Amino acid sequence: ISWYERCLWNRMEDFSTLLEGPTGCGKGAAAAAIGRSGFIPFDTAKQTFSSSFTTTFIPLNLSQFAEGLLESELFGHTKGAFTGAVETHEGVLGLCPPHGSIFLDEIGEIGIPAQVKLLKVLEEREFSPVGSHEKLRFCGRVIAATNRPMDTLRTEGTFRDDFYYRLCSDCIQVPPLAQRVMENPDELIELVEHFTSLITGRKNTELAARVLETIDTYLGRHYPWPGNVRELAQCIRRVILKRNYEGQKEKTQTLQDQLKTGIDSATLTADELLNGYCKMLYGRCDTYEEVARLTGLDRRTIKKRLQQHRAGS
């Protein structure tokens, strides 16, 4: 913090942030928290802050605009710049105040021409509205997000390497809800209490407890939450209205698929991995002796491992 106070508090415009994660996992909320936690200058003459934290964060979903309209939303346009431009329009780059932030959601969806122009803004801190040659300065910070794997986009050639490296001063992986709940079961409790308060307009511990009980009854503790935090919010609304929620039925995974998923997400303990592996081999070999031979364990240990797997499933 002391290093930030001495050297960085007024230089954060040079540090872009890229948030990556699946749809609905809370990238927008994370971006808002980052954008609204920045430095806001205090005007000593007026004895007030120069701007409100609510106006220093400007979000824009890039996927909702066609390429031509996107440039107008980003850079603004002058009156008569194109058909339909009946008045001057200020884009988000111009609206962003000093020490503010713009949030470019779905950055992976924009085309190469828009990437080139945004790259120039990040490098030169200048832009021109559509239909104008005037150079305007961008004094804010860029926070971007995507639900698509950046490595894949860059390999396919749909996302420029130079633009990626200019965006990724700070890369944050926002994990899916199921992984977060697996690592910290209390997070589900906290989220349910938070959304219950938002929905009802007041803190209601008893209602939150009933919602959690219903989720546990209908979905169980290992529901994968394919819609992530967004699905959880709708689940809570459904439970409050109808006292049930069926969730999304996933295709049944084979044990091998379950083990691979657990390994990839690093959510299996050593015991769970070994128990599952022994169960998979037993399904193929059908005898304790053959599984023991393949694993190098004794027959009694194999039987114990299979019992533990059944108890934990």
Short mmCIF file of C-alpha atoms in Angstrom, two decimals:
data_model
loop_
_atom_site.label_atom_id
_atom_site.label_comp_id
_atom_site.label_asym_id
_atom_site.label_seq_id
_atom_site.Cartn_x
_atom_site.Cartn_y
_atom_site.Cartn_z
CA ILE A 1 0.00 0.00 0.00
CA SER A 2 2.83 2.41 0.80
CA TRP A 3 4.35 1.79 -2.64
CA TYR A 4 0.96 2.52 -4.22
CA GLU A 5 0.61 5.74 -2.22
CA ARG A 6 4.08 6.95 -3.17
CA CYS A 7 4.26 6.02 -6.82
CA LEU A 8 1.10 4.59 -8.41
CA TRP A 9 -2.03 6.32 -7.15
CA ASN A 10 -2.10 8.74 -10.11
CA ARG A 11 -0.62 6.32 -12.67
CA MET A 12 -3.25 3.57 -12.68
CA GLU A 13 -4.38 4.55 -16.18
CA ASP A 14 -1.29 2.68 -17.42
CA PHE A 15 -2.48 -0.57 -15.80
CA SER A 16 -5.22 -2.35 -17.72
CA THR A 17 -7.08 -5.29 -16.18
CA LEU A 18 -8.36 -8.36 -18.05
CA LEU A 19 -10.97 -10.57 -16.37
CA GLU A 20 -11.46 -14.08 -17.73
CA GLY A 21 -14.11 -16.59 -16.71
CA PRO A 22 -17.31 -18.35 -17.79
CA THR A 23 -20.59 -16.54 -18.38
CA GLY A 24 -22.41 -15.53 -15.22
CA CYS A 25 -19.51 -16.02 -12.81
CA GLY A 26 -19.43 -12.39 -11.62
CA LYS A 27 -16.89 -10.68 -13.88
CA GLY A 28 -19.06 -7.56 -14.04
CA ALA A 29 -19.29 -7.32 -10.26
CA ALA A 30 -15.54 -7.81 -9.97
CA ALA A 31 -14.93 -5.10 -12.58
CA ALA A 32 -17.23 -2.68 -10.73
CA ALA A 33 -15.42 -3.35 -7.45
CA ILE A 34 -12.07 -2.68 -9.12
CA GLY A 35 -13.25 0.40 -10.99
CA ARG A 36 -14.97 2.00 -8.00
CA SER A 37 -12.10 1.41 -5.61
CA GLY A 38 -9.66 3.71 -7.40
CA PHE A 39 -8.30 7.07 -6.31
CA ILE A 40 -10.66 10.08 -6.50
CA PRO A 41 -8.96 13.48 -6.02
CA PHE A 42 -10.15 15.78 -3.23
CA ASP A 43 -10.76 19.41 -4.20
CA THR A 44 -9.39 21.39 -1.25
CA ALA A 45 -10.92 24.64 -2.49
CA LYS A 46 -14.45 23.20 -2.62
CA GLN A 47 -13.82 20.79 0.27
CA THR A 48 -15.33 17.91 -1.67
CA PHE A 49 -14.25 15.03 -3.87
CA SER A 50 -13.88 16.00 -7.52
CA SER A 51 -16.30 13.27 -8.66
CA SER A 52 -18.52 10.52 -7.32
CA PHE A 53 -17.35 6.90 -7.33
CA THR A 54 -20.65 6.03 -9.07
CA THR A 55 -19.72 8.15 -12.11
CA THR A 56 -16.07 7.10 -12.35
CA PHE A 57 -16.99 3.59 -13.55
CA ILE A 58 -18.59 3.31 -17.00
CA PRO A 59 -19.59 -0.17 -18.26
CA LEU A 60 -20.16 -1.04 -21.92
CA ASN A 61 -21.15 -4.43 -23.32
CA LEU A 62 -19.36 -4.57 -26.66
CA SER A 63 -21.30 -7.53 -28.06
CA GLN A 64 -24.56 -5.57 -28.32
CA PHE A 65 -23.28 -3.20 -31.00
CA ALA A 66 -22.53 -3.68 -34.69
CA GLU A 67 -18.97 -2.76 -35.71
CA GLY A 68 -19.91 0.70 -37.04
CA LEU A 69 -22.07 1.62 -34.06
CA LEU A 70 -19.44 0.28 -31.67
CA GLU A 71 -16.94 2.94 -32.74
CA SER A 72 -19.55 5.62 -32.07
CA GLU A 73 -20.22 4.25 -28.58
CA LEU A 74 -16.51 4.09 -27.81
CA PHE A 75 -15.17 7.25 -29.42
CA GLY A 76 -18.31 9.34 -29.95
CA HIS A 77 -19.28 11.05 -33.20
CA THR A 78 -19.90 14.52 -34.59
CA LYS A 79 -23.19 15.75 -36.01
CA GLY A 80 -23.52 14.56 -39.61
CA ALA A 81 -20.66 12.07 -39.35
CA PHE A 82 -22.91 9.38 -40.87
CA THR A 83 -26.54 8.85 -41.78
CA GLY A 84 -28.58 9.12 -38.61
CA ALA A 85 -25.99 11.20 -36.72
CA VAL A 86 -28.41 14.08 -36.11
CA GLU A 87 -26.45 15.43 -33.16
CA THR A 88 -23.03 15.16 -31.57
CA HIS A 89 -22.60 12.13 -29.34
CA GLU A 90 -19.93 11.67 -26.67
CA GLY A 91 -18.58 8.13 -26.34
CA VAL A 92 -17.48 6.35 -23.18
CA LEU A 93 -13.84 7.31 -23.71
CA GLY A 94 -14.80 10.97 -23.59
CA LEU A 95 -17.20 10.53 -20.68
CA CYS A 96 -14.61 8.81 -18.51
CA PRO A 97 -13.17 11.31 -15.99
CA PRO A 98 -9.51 11.40 -14.86
CA HIS A 99 -8.81 8.47 -12.51
CA GLY A 100 -12.01 6.80 -13.75
CA SER A 101 -12.45 3.42 -15.44
CA ILE A 102 -14.33 2.05 -18.42
CA PHE A 103 -15.41 -1.59 -18.39
CA LEU A 104 -15.36 -3.23 -21.83
CA ASP A 105 -17.36 -6.42 -21.41
CA GLU A 106 -17.19 -9.21 -24.04
CA ILE A 107 -13.88 -7.88 -25.39
CA GLY A 108 -13.35 -11.19 -27.19
CA GLU A 109 -16.31 -10.52 -29.50
CA ILE A 110 -15.02 -7.40 -31.28
CA GLY A 111 -13.38 -7.44 -34.69
CA ILE A 112 -9.79 -6.68 -35.64
CA PRO A 113 -10.46 -3.06 -36.79
CA ALA A 114 -11.90 -2.12 -33.39
CA GLN A 115 -9.01 -3.89 -31.65
CA VAL A 116 -6.51 -1.83 -33.64
CA LYS A 117 -8.19 1.44 -32.68
CA LEU A 118 -8.45 0.50 -29.01
CA LEU A 119 -4.80 -0.57 -29.03
CA LYS A 120 -3.87 2.88 -30.31
CA VAL A 121 -5.88 4.48 -27.50
CA LEU A 122 -4.07 2.39 -24.90
CA GLU A 123 -0.65 3.18 -26.34
CA GLU A 124 -1.09 6.88 -27.17
CA ARG A 125 -3.91 7.81 -24.75
CA GLU A 126 -5.60 9.74 -27.57
CA PHE A 127 -8.68 9.20 -29.75
CA SER A 128 -10.81 11.02 -32.30
CA PRO A 129 -14.62 10.96 -32.49
CA VAL A 130 -16.08 9.49 -35.68
CA GLY A 131 -16.23 12.27 -38.28
CA SER A 132 -13.61 14.44 -36.55
CA HIS A 133 -9.83 14.88 -36.76
CA GLU A 134 -9.67 16.45 -33.31
CA LYS A 135 -7.42 14.59 -30.88
CA LEU A 136 -8.93 14.06 -27.44
CA ARG A 137 -7.13 12.63 -24.44
CA PHE A 138 -8.32 9.52 -22.63
CA CYS A 139 -7.35 9.81 -18.96
CA GLY A 140 -9.01 6.71 -17.56
CA ARG A 141 -8.24 3.08 -16.98
CA VAL A 142 -9.46 0.14 -19.07
CA ILE A 143 -10.97 -2.97 -17.48
CA ALA A 144 -11.98 -5.68 -19.95
CA ALA A 145 -13.65 -9.07 -19.64
CA THR A 146 -14.32 -12.12 -21.79
CA ASN A 147 -15.88 -15.54 -21.35
CA ARG A 148 -13.88 -16.99 -24.23
CA PRO A 149 -10.40 -18.52 -23.82
CA MET A 150 -7.89 -15.88 -24.91
CA ASP A 151 -5.32 -18.50 -25.90
CA THR A 152 -7.81 -19.98 -28.37
CA LEU A 153 -8.79 -16.59 -29.81
CA ARG A 154 -5.15 -15.65 -30.34
CA THR A 155 -4.32 -19.01 -31.92
CA GLU A 156 -7.29 -18.65 -34.28
CA GLY A 157 -6.11 -15.16 -35.23
CA THR A 158 -9.33 -13.46 -34.14
CA PHE A 159 -7.64 -11.56 -31.31
CA ARG A 160 -4.42 -9.62 -31.82
CA ASP A 161 -1.41 -10.54 -29.69
CA ASP A 162 -0.29 -6.92 -29.33
CA PHE A 163 -3.73 -5.87 -28.11
CA TYR A 164 -3.81 -8.77 -25.64
CA TYR A 165 -0.42 -7.87 -24.19
CA ARG A 166 -1.51 -4.25 -23.79
CA LEU A 167 -4.65 -5.35 -21.94
CA CYS A 168 -3.10 -7.85 -19.56
CA SER A 169 -1.16 -5.70 -17.09
CA ASP A 170 -3.31 -7.48 -14.53
CA CYS A 171 -5.02 -10.76 -15.48
CA ILE A 172 -7.67 -12.13 -13.14
CA GLN A 173 -9.25 -15.57 -13.55
CA VAL A 174 -12.77 -15.51 -12.11
CA PRO A 175 -13.56 -19.16 -11.30
CA PRO A 176 -16.97 -20.79 -11.85
CA LEU A 177 -19.34 -20.88 -8.89
CA ALA A 178 -19.08 -24.66 -8.45
CA GLN A 179 -15.32 -24.43 -7.99
CA ARG A 180 -15.63 -21.58 -5.50
CA VAL A 181 -18.21 -23.47 -3.44
CA MET A 182 -16.07 -26.60 -3.54
CA GLU A 183 -13.07 -24.67 -2.21
CA ASN A 184 -15.08 -22.64 0.31
CA PRO A 185 -18.58 -23.97 1.15
CA ASP A 186 -19.30 -20.83 3.19
CA GLU A 187 -19.33 -18.78 -0.02
CA LEU A 188 -22.67 -20.30 -1.03
CA ILE A 189 -24.12 -19.27 2.33
CA GLU A 190 -22.78 -15.74 1.96
CA LEU A 191 -24.10 -15.40 -1.60
CA VAL A 192 -27.55 -16.68 -0.65
CA GLU A 193 -27.71 -14.21 2.26
CA HIS A 194 -26.54 -11.40 -0.04
CA PHE A 195 -29.06 -12.09 -2.83
CA THR A 196 -31.88 -12.71 -0.36
CA SER A 197 -31.25 -9.26 1.13
CA LEU A 198 -31.15 -7.66 -2.33
CA ILE A 199 -34.37 -9.36 -3.45
CA THR A 200 -36.40 -8.64 -0.31
CA GLY A 201 -34.88 -5.26 0.47
CA ARG A 202 -33.75 -6.20 3.96
CA LYS A 203 -31.59 -8.73 5.76
CA ASN A 204 -33.57 -11.90 6.43
CA THR A 205 -31.49 -14.64 8.02
CA GLU A 206 -34.46 -16.99 8.46
CA LEU A 207 -35.46 -16.76 4.79
CA ALA A 208 -31.86 -17.26 3.67
CA ALA A 209 -31.68 -20.41 5.81
CA ARG A 210 -34.89 -21.76 4.21
CA VAL A 211 -33.51 -21.03 0.74
CA LEU A 212 -30.30 -22.89 1.57
CA GLU A 213 -32.29 -25.84 2.91
CA THR A 214 -34.35 -25.98 -0.30
CA ILE A 215 -31.23 -25.82 -2.47
CA ASP A 216 -29.72 -28.66 -0.46
CA THR A 217 -32.92 -30.72 -0.80
CA TYR A 218 -33.48 -30.25 -4.53
CA LEU A 219 -29.94 -29.86 -5.87
CA GLY A 220 -27.60 -31.34 -3.27
CA ARG A 221 -24.25 -29.99 -2.22
CA HIS A 222 -22.43 -30.93 -5.42
CA TYR A 223 -24.70 -29.28 -7.99
CA PRO A 224 -22.40 -27.92 -10.76
CA TRP A 225 -24.20 -24.55 -11.18
CA PRO A 226 -23.78 -24.37 -14.99
CA GLY A 227 -25.23 -20.85 -14.97
CA ASN A 228 -22.88 -19.78 -12.19
CA VAL A 229 -23.80 -16.80 -9.97
CA ARG A 230 -26.49 -15.64 -12.40
CA GLU A 231 -28.23 -19.01 -12.09
CA LEU A 232 -27.94 -18.88 -8.29
CA ALA A 233 -29.69 -15.49 -8.20
CA GLN A 234 -32.59 -16.83 -10.29
CA CYS A 235 -32.66 -20.02 -8.23
CA ILE A 236 -33.16 -17.95 -5.07
CA ARG A 237 -36.02 -16.00 -6.69
CA ARG A 238 -37.67 -19.27 -7.75
CA VAL A 239 -37.31 -20.75 -4.28
CA ILE A 240 -38.81 -17.64 -2.67
CA LEU A 241 -41.78 -17.77 -5.07
CA LYS A 242 -42.40 -21.52 -5.41
CA ARG A 243 -40.22 -23.18 -2.76
CA ASN A 244 -38.52 -25.46 -5.29
CA TYR A 245 -35.85 -25.41 -7.98
CA GLU A 246 -35.05 -28.36 -10.23
CA GLY A 247 -31.92 -26.92 -11.81
CA GLN A 248 -30.39 -27.97 -15.09
CA LYS A 249 -30.07 -31.69 -15.59
CA GLU A 250 -26.60 -32.54 -16.81
CA LYS A 251 -25.70 -35.56 -18.84
CA THR A 252 -24.49 -38.30 -16.53
CA GLN A 253 -20.70 -38.37 -16.49
CA THR A 254 -18.79 -41.62 -16.48
CA LEU A 255 -16.50 -42.21 -13.54
CA GLN A 256 -13.53 -41.61 -15.85
CA ASP A 257 -15.02 -38.24 -16.86
CA GLN A 258 -15.60 -37.34 -13.21
CA LEU A 259 -12.00 -38.15 -12.34
CA LYS A 260 -10.71 -36.11 -15.29
CA THR A 261 -12.89 -33.15 -14.32
CA GLY A 262 -11.66 -33.35 -10.73
CA ILE A 263 -8.03 -33.51 -11.85
CA ASP A 264 -8.42 -30.60 -14.29
CA SER A 265 -10.10 -28.40 -11.68
CA ALA A 266 -7.75 -29.55 -8.89
CA THR A 267 -10.70 -30.31 -6.59
CA LEU A 268 -9.94 -33.97 -5.73
CA THR A 269 -8.10 -35.07 -2.62
CA ALA A 270 -5.53 -37.85 -2.89
CA ASP A 271 -7.96 -40.28 -1.21
CA GLU A 272 -10.80 -39.36 -3.58
CA LEU A 273 -8.52 -39.80 -6.58
CA LEU A 274 -7.26 -43.21 -5.47
CA ASN A 275 -10.73 -44.41 -4.44
CA GLY A 276 -12.17 -43.38 -7.79
CA TYR A 277 -9.30 -44.95 -9.72
CA CYS A 278 -9.73 -48.25 -7.86
CA LYS A 279 -13.49 -48.16 -8.57
CA MET A 280 -12.86 -47.53 -12.28
CA LEU A 281 -10.43 -50.47 -12.48
CA TYR A 282 -12.81 -52.72 -10.55
CA GLY A 283 -15.53 -51.94 -13.08
CA ARG A 284 -13.23 -53.21 -15.81
CA CYS A 285 -11.55 -56.13 -14.02
CA ASP A 286 -14.38 -57.27 -11.72
CA THR A 287 -12.02 -58.81 -9.15
CA TYR A 288 -10.19 -57.33 -6.17
CA GLU A 289 -7.14 -59.42 -7.00
CA GLU A 290 -6.72 -57.96 -10.51
CA VAL A 291 -7.17 -54.39 -9.27
CA ALA A 292 -4.59 -55.08 -6.55
CA ARG A 293 -2.16 -56.38 -9.16
CA LEU A 294 -2.59 -53.34 -11.41
CA THR A 295 -2.25 -50.79 -8.59
CA GLY A 296 0.40 -52.51 -6.50
CA LEU A 297 -1.90 -52.46 -3.46
CA ASP A 298 -3.11 -55.45 -1.46
CA ARG A 299 -6.60 -56.95 -1.77
CA ARG A 300 -7.77 -55.68 1.63
CA THR A 301 -6.77 -52.10 0.74
CA ILE A 302 -8.64 -52.33 -2.58
CA LYS A 303 -11.81 -53.49 -0.82
CA LYS A 304 -11.49 -50.65 1.69
CA ARG A 305 -10.99 -48.11 -1.11
CA LEU A 306 -14.13 -49.29 -2.91
CA GLN A 307 -16.15 -49.06 0.29
CA GLN A 308 -14.90 -45.51 0.86
CA HIS A 309 -15.83 -44.57 -2.70
CA ARG A 310 -19.39 -45.89 -2.25
CA ALA A 311 -19.73 -44.03 1.04
CA GLY A 312 -18.59 -40.74 -0.51
CA SER A 313 -20.69 -40.91 -3.69
#
